[in-house]
PDB file of C-alpha atoms and ligand atoms in Angstrom:
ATOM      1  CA  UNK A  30      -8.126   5.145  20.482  1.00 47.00           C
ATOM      2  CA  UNK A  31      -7.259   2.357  23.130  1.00 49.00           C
ATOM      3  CA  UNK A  32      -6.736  -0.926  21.025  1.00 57.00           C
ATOM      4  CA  UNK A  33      -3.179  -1.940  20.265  1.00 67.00           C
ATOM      5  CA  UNK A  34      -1.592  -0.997  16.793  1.00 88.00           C
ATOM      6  CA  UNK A  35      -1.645  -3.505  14.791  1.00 96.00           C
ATOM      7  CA  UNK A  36       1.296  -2.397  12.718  1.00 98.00           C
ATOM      8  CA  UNK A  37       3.828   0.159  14.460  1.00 97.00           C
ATOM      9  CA  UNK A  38       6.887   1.997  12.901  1.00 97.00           C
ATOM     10  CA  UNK A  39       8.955   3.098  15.310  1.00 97.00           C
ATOM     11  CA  UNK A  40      12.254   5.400  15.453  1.00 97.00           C
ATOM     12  CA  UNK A  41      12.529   4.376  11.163  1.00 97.00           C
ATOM     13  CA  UNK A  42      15.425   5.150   9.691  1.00 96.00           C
ATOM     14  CA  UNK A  43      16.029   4.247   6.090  1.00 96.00           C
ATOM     15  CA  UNK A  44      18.490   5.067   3.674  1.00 94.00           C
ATOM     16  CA  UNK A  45      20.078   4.345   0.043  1.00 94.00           C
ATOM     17  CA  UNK A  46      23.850   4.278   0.386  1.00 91.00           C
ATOM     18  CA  UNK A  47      25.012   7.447   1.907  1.00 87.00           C
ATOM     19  CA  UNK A  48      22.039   9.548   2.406  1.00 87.00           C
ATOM     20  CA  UNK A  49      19.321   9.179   4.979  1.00 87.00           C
ATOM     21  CA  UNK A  50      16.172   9.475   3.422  1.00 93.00           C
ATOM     22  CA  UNK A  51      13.879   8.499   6.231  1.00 95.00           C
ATOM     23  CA  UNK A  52      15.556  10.136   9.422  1.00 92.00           C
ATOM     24  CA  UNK A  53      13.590   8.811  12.185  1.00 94.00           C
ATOM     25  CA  UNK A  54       9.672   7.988  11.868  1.00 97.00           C
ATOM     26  CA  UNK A  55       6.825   6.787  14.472  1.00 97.00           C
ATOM     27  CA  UNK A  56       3.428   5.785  13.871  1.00 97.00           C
ATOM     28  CA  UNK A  57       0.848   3.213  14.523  1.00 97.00           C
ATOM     29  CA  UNK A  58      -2.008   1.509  12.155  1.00 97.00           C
ATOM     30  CA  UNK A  59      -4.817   0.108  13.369  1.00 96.00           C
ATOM     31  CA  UNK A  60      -6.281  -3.156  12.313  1.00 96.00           C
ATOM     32  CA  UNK A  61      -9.263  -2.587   9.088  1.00 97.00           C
ATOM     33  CA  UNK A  62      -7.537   0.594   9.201  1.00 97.00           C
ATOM     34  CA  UNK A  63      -7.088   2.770   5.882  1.00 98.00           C
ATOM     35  CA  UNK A  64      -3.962   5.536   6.299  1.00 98.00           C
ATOM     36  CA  UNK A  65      -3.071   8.101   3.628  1.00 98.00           C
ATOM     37  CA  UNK A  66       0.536   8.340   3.658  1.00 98.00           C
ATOM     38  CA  UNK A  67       1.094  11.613   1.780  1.00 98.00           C
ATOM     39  CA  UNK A  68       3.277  14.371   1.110  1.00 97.00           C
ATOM     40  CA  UNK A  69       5.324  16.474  -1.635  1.00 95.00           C
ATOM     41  CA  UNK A  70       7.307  14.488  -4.639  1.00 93.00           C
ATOM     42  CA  UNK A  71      10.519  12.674  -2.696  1.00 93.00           C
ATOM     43  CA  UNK A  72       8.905  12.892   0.839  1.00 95.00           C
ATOM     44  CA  UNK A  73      10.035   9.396   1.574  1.00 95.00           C
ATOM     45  CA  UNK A  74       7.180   7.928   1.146  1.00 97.00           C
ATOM     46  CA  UNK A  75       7.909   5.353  -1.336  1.00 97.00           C
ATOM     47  CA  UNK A  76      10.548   4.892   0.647  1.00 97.00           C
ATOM     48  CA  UNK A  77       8.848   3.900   3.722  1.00 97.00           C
ATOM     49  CA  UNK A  78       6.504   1.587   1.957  1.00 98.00           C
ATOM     50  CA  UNK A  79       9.669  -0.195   0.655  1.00 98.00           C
ATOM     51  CA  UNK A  80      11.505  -0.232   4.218  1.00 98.00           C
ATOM     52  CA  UNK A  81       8.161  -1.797   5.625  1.00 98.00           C
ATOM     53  CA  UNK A  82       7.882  -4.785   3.033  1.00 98.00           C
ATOM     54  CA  UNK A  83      11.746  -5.033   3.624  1.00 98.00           C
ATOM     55  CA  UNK A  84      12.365  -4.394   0.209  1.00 97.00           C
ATOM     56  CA  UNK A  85      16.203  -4.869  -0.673  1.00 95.00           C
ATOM     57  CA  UNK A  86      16.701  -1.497  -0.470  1.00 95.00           C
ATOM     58  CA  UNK A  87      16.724   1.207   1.457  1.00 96.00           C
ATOM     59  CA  UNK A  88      18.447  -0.090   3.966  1.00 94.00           C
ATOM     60  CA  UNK A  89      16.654   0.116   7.411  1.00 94.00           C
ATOM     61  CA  UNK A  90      19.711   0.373  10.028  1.00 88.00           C
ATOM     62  CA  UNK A  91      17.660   1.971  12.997  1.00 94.00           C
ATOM     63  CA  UNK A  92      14.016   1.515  14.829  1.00 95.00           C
ATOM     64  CA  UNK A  93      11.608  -1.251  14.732  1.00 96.00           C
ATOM     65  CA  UNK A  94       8.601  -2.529  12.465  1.00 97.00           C
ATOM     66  CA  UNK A  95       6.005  -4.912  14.400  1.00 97.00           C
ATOM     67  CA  UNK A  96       2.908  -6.407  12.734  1.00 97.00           C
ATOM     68  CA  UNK A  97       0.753  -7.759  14.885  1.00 95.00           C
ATOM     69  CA  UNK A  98       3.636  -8.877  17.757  1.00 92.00           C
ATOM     70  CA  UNK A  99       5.566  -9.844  14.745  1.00 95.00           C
ATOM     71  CA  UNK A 100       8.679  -8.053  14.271  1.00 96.00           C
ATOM     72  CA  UNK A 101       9.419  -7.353  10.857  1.00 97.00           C
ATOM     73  CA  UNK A 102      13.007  -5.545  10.798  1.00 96.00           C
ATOM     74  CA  UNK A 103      15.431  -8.152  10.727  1.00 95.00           C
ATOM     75  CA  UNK A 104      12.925 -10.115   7.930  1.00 97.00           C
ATOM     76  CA  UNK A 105      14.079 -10.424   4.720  1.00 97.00           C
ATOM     77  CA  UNK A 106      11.762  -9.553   1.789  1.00 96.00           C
ATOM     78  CA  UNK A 107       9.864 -13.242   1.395  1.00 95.00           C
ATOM     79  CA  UNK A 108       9.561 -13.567   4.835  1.00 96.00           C
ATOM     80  CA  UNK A 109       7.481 -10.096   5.544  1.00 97.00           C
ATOM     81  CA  UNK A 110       5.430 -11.418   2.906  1.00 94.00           C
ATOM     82  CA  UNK A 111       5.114 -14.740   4.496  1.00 93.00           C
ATOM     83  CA  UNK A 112       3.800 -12.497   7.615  1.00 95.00           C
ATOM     84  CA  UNK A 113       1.196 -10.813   5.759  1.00 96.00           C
ATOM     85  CA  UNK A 114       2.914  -7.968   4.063  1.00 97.00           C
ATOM     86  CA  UNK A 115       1.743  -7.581   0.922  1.00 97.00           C
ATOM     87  CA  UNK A 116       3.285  -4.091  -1.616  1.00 97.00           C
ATOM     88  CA  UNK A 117       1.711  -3.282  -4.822  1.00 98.00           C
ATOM     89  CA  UNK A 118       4.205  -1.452  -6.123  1.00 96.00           C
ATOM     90  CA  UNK A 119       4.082   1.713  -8.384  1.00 94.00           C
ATOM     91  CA  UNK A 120       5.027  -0.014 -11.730  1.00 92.00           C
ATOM     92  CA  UNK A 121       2.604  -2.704 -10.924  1.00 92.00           C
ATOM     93  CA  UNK A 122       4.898  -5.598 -11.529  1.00 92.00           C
ATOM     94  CA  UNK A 123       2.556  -7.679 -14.505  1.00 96.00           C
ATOM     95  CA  UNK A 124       4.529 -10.429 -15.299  1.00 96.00           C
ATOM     96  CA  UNK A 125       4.151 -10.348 -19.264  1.00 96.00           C
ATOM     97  CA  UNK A 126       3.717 -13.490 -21.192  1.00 97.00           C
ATOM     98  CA  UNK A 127       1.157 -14.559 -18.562  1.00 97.00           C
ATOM     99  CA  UNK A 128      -2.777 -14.517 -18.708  1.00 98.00           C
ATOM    100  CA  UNK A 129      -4.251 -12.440 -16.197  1.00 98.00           C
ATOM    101  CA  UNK A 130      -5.099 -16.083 -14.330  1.00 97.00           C
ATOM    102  CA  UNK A 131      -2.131 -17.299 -14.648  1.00 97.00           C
ATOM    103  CA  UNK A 132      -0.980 -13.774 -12.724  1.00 96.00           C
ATOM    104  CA  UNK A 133      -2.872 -14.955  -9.670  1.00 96.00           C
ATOM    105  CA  UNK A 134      -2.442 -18.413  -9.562  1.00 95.00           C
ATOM    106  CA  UNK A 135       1.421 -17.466  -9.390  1.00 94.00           C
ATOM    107  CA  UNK A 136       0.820 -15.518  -6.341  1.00 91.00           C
ATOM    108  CA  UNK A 137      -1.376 -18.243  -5.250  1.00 89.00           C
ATOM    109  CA  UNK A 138       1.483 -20.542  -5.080  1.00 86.00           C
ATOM    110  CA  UNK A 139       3.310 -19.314  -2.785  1.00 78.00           C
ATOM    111  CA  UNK A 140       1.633 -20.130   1.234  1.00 76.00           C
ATOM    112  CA  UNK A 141      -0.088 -19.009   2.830  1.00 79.00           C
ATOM    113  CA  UNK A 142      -2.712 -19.007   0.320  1.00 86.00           C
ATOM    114  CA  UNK A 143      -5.398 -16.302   0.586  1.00 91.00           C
ATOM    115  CA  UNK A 144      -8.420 -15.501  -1.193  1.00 94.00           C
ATOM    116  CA  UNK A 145      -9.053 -18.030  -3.509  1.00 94.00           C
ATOM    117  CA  UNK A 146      -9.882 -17.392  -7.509  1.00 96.00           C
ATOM    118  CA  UNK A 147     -13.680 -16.965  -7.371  1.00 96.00           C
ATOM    119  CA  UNK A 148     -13.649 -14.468  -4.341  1.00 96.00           C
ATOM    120  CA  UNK A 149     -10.925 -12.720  -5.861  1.00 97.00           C
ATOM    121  CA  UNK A 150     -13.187 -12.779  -9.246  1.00 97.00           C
ATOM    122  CA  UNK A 151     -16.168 -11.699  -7.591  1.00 97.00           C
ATOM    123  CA  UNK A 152     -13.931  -8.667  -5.844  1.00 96.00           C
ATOM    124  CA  UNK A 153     -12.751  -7.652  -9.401  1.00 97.00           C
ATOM    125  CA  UNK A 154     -15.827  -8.836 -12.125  1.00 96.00           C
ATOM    126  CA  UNK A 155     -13.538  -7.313 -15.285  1.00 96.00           C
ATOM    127  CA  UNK A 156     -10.562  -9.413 -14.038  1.00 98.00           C
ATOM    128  CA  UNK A 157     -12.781 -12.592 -14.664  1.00 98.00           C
ATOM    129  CA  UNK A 158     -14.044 -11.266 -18.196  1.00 98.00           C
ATOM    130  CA  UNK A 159     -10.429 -10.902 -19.057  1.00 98.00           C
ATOM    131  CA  UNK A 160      -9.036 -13.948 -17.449  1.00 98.00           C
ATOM    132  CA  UNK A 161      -7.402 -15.123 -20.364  1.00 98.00           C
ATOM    133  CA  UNK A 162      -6.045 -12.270 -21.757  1.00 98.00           C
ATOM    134  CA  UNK A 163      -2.612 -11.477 -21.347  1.00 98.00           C
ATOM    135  CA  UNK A 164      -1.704  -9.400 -18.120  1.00 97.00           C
ATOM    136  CA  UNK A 165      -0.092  -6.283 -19.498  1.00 97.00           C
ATOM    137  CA  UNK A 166      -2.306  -5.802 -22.330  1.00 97.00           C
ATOM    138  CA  UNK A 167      -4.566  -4.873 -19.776  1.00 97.00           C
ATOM    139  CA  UNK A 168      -5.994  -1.134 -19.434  1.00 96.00           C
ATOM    140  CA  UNK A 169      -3.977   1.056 -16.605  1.00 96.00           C
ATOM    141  CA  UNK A 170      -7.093   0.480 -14.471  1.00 96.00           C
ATOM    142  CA  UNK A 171      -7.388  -3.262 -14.790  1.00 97.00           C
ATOM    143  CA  UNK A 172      -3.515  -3.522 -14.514  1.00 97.00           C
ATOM    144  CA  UNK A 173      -3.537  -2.043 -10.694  1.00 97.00           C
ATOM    145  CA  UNK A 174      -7.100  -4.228 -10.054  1.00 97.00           C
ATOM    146  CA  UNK A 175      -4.946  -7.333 -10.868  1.00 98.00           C
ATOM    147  CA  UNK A 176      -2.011  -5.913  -9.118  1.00 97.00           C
ATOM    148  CA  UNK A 177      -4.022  -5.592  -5.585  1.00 97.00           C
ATOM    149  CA  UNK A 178      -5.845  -8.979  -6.955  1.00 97.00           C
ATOM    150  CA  UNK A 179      -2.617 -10.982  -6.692  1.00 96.00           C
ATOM    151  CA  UNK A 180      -1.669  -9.349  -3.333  1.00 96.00           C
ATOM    152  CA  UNK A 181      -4.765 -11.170  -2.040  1.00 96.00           C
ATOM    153  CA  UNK A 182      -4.280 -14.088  -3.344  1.00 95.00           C
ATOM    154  CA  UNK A 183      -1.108 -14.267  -0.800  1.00 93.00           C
ATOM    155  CA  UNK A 184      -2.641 -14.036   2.888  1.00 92.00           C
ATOM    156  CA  UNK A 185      -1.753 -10.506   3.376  1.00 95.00           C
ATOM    157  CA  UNK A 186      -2.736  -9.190   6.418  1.00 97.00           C
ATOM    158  CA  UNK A 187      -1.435  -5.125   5.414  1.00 98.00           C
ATOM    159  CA  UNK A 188      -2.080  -4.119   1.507  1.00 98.00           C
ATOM    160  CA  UNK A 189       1.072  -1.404   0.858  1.00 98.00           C
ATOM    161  CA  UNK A 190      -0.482   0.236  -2.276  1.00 98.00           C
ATOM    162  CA  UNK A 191       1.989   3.239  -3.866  1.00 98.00           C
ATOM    163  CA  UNK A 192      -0.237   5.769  -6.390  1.00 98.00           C
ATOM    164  CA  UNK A 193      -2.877   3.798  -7.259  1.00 97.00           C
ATOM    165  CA  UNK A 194      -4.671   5.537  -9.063  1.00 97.00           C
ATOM    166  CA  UNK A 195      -2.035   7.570 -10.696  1.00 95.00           C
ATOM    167  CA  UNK A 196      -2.766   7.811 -14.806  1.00 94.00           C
ATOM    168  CA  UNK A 197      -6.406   6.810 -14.339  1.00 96.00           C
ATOM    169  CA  UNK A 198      -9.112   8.336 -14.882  1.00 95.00           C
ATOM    170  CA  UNK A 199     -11.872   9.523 -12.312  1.00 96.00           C
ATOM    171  CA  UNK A 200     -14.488   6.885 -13.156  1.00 96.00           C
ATOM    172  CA  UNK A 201     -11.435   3.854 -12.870  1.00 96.00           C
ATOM    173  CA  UNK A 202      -9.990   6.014  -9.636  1.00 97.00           C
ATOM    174  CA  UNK A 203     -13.741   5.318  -8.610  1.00 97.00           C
ATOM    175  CA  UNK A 204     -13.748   1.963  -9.266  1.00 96.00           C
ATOM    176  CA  UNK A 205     -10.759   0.991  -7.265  1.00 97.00           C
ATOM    177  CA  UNK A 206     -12.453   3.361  -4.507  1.00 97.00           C
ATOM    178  CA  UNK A 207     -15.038   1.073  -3.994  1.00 97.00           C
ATOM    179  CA  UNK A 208     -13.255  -2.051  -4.045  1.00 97.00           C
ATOM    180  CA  UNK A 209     -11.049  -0.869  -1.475  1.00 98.00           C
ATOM    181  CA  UNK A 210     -13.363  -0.173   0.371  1.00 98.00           C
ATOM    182  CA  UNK A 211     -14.236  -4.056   0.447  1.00 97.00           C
ATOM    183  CA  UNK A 212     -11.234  -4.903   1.215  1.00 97.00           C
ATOM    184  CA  UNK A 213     -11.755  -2.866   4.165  1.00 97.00           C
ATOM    185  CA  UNK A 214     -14.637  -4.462   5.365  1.00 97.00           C
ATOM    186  CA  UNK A 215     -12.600  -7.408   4.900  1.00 95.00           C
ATOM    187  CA  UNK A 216     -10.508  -6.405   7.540  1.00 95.00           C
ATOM    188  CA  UNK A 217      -7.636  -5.720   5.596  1.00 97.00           C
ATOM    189  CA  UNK A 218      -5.543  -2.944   6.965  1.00 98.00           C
ATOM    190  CA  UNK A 219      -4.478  -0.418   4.005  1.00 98.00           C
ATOM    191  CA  UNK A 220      -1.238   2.028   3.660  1.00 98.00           C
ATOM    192  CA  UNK A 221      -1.943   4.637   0.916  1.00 98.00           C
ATOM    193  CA  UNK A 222       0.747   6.588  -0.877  1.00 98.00           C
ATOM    194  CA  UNK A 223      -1.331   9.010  -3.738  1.00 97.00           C
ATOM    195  CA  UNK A 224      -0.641  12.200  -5.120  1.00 95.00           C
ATOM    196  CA  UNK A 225      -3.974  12.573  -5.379  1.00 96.00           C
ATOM    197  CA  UNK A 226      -4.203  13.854  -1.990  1.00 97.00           C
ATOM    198  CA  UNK A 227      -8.405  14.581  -1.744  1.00 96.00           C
ATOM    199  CA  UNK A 228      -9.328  11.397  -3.199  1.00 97.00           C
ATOM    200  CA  UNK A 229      -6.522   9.590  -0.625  1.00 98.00           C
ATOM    201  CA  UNK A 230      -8.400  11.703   2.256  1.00 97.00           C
ATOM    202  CA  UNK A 231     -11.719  11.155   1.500  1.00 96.00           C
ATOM    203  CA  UNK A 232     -11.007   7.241   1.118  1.00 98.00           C
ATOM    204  CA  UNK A 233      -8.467   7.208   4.305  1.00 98.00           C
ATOM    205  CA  UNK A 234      -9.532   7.054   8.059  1.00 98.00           C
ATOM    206  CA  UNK A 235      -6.340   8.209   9.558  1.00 98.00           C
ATOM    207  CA  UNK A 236      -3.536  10.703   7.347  1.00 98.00           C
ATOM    208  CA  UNK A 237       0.467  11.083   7.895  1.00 98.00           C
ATOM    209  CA  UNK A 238       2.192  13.794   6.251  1.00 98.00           C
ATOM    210  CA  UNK A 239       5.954  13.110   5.684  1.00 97.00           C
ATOM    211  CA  UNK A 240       7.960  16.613   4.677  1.00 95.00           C
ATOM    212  CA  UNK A 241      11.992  15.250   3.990  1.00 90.00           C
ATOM    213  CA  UNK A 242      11.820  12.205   5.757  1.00 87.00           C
ATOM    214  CA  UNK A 243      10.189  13.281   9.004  1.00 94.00           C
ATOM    215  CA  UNK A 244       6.342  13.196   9.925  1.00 97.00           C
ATOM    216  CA  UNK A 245       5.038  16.374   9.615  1.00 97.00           C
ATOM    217  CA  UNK A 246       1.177  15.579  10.594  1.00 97.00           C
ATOM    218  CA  UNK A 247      -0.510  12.612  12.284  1.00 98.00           C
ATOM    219  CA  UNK A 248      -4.425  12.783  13.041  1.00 98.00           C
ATOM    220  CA  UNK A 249      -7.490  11.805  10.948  1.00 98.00           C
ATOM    221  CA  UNK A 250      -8.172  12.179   6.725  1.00 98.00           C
ATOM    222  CA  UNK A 251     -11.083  15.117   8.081  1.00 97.00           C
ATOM    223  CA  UNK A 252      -8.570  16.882  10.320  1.00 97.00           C
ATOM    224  CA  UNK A 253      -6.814  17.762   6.977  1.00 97.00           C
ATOM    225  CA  UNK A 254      -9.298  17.972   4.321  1.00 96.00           C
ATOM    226  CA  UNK A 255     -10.578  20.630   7.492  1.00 96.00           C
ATOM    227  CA  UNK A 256      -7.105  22.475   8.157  1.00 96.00           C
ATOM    228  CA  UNK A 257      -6.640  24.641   4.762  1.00 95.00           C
ATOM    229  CA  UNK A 258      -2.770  26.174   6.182  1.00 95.00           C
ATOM    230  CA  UNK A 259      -1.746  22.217   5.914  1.00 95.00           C
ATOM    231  CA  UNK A 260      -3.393  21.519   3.027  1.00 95.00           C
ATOM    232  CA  UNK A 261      -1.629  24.211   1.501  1.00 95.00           C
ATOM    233  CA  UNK A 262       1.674  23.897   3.060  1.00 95.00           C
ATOM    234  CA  UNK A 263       2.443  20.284   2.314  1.00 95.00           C
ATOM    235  CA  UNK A 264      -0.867  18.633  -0.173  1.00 95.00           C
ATOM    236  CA  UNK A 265      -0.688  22.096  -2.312  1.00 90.00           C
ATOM    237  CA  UNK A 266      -4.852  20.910  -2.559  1.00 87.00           C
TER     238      UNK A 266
HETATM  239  P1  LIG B 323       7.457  10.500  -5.197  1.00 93.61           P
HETATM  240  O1  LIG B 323       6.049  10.894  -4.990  1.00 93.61           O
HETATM  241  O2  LIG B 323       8.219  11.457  -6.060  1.00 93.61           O
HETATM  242  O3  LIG B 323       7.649   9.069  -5.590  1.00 93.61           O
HETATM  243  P2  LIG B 323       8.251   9.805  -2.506  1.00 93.61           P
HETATM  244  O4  LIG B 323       7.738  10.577  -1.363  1.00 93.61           O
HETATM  245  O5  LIG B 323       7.651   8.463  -2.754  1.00 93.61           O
HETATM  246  O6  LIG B 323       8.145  10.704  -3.779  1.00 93.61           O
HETATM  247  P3  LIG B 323      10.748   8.446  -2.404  1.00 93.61           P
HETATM  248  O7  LIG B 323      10.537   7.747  -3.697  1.00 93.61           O
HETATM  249  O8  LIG B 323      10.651   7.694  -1.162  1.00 93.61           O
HETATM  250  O9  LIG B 323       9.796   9.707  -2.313  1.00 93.61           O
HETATM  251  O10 LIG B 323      12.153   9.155  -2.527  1.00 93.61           O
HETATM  252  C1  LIG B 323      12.700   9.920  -1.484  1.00 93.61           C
HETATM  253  C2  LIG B 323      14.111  10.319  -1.844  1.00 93.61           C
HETATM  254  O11 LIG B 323      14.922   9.131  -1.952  1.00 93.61           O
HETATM  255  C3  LIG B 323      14.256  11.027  -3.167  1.00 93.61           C
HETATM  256  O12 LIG B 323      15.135  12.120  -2.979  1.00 93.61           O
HETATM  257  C4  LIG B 323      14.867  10.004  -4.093  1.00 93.61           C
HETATM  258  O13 LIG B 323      15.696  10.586  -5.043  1.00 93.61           O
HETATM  259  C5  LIG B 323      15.657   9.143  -3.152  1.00 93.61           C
HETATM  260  N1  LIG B 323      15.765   7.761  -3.649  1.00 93.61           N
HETATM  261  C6  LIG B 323      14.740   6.954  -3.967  1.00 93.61           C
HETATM  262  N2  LIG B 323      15.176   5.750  -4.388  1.00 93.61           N
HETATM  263  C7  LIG B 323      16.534   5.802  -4.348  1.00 93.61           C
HETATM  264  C8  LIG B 323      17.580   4.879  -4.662  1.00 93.61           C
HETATM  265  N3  LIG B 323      17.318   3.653  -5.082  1.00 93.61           N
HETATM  266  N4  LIG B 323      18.842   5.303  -4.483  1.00 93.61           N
HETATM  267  C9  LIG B 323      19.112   6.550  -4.023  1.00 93.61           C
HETATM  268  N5  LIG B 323      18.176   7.456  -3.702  1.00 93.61           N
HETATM  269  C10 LIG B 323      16.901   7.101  -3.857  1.00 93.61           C
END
């Protein structure tokens, strides 16, 4: 409860030309920590992952993002990245015409360099079976494991991952489960967005609920999974 965030949001607002679609957001993540950021279809949650990796757009005109005494909001894209912030983004972002090695080693090019081929190969076994197969003739499953693969091969410090494990099934959804989990033991702090709200919670250490742009609940995964009004309200779970 006492350590430092590691990565703060604070007073966030974001928004895409005229409208404000992040109005003015706080909260804290904790180093190795894994938060659930959840909430109904246009929340703001993709949104906020964007404004954190200082995507293009939405705009962030208001507040301040630190990681780890770095301050992030007046970084450009590249240079978040360069500080450890590393977004896996809903589509995935395969670049086609390129084995699934050749994926990586891309990412790996750019410094600072992070895990290096065989860790990343011993993370993600089916990655290295498939190493020379073109990346988007990959399964759904085995497109998002090379998706958080390449995110590692940068030195990311914060893995932003948006739906996961949306289209897989529950055996692939466990799958990624567990390897997120190692990447949680390797001290890798995660952000979560997922529909899949109960398999977010029971994954996720710490949950925020966003309801139109504003945080609607902050407190730990087992305070909601406990609190059946909330889970109803905003999860419908
Ligand atoms: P979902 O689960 O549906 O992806 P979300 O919580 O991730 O929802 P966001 O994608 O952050 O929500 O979208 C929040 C709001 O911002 C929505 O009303 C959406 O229409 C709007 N929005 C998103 N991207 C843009 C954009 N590029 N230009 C204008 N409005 C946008």
């Amino acid at each position: 409860e006492t350590a430092p965030a590691f990565l703060s949001v604070w007073g966030m607002k974001a928004y895409y030309g005229e409208s404000y679609i992040v109005q003015d957001i706080s909260f804290n993540v904790h180093e190795g920590e894994i938060l659930a950021l959840l909430g109904r279809n246009g929340a703001g949650k993709t949104t906020t992952l964007r404004a954190i990796a200082r995507m293009d757009t939405p705009q962030v005109n208001h507040g301040e993002i630190w990681l780890d005494h770095q301050p992030l909001h007046n970084m450009k894209s590249h240079e978040a990245s360069a500080a450890g912030i590393g977004l896996v983004p809903e589509d995935r972002c395969i670049i086609p015409g390129l084995t699934v090695e050749e994926n990586l080693q891309l990412a790996q090019i750019a410094p600072p360099i992070g895990w290096s081929l065989d860790r990343l190969y011993e993370l993600f076994p089916r990655l290295k079976e498939r190493r020379r197969q073109e990346g988007v003739t990959l399964s759904g499953g085995e497109q998002q494991m090379l998706a958080v693969a390449r995110a590692l091969a940068r030195d990311i410090k914060v893995l932003l991952l948006d739906e996961p494990y949306e289209g897989l099934a529950p055996v692939i959804v466990d799958e990624i489960e567990k390897t997120l989990r190692i990447i949680k033991e390797q001290g890798i702090t995660t952000i979560l967005v997922e529909q899949n709200a109960v398999r977010a919670l029971e994954l996720a250490d710490r949950c925020i609920i966003l309801d139109t742009g504003g945080i609607a609940f902050d407190g730990t995964a087992s305070e909601v999974l406990e609190n059946e009004s909330l889970r109803a309200e905003y999860l419908a779970i």
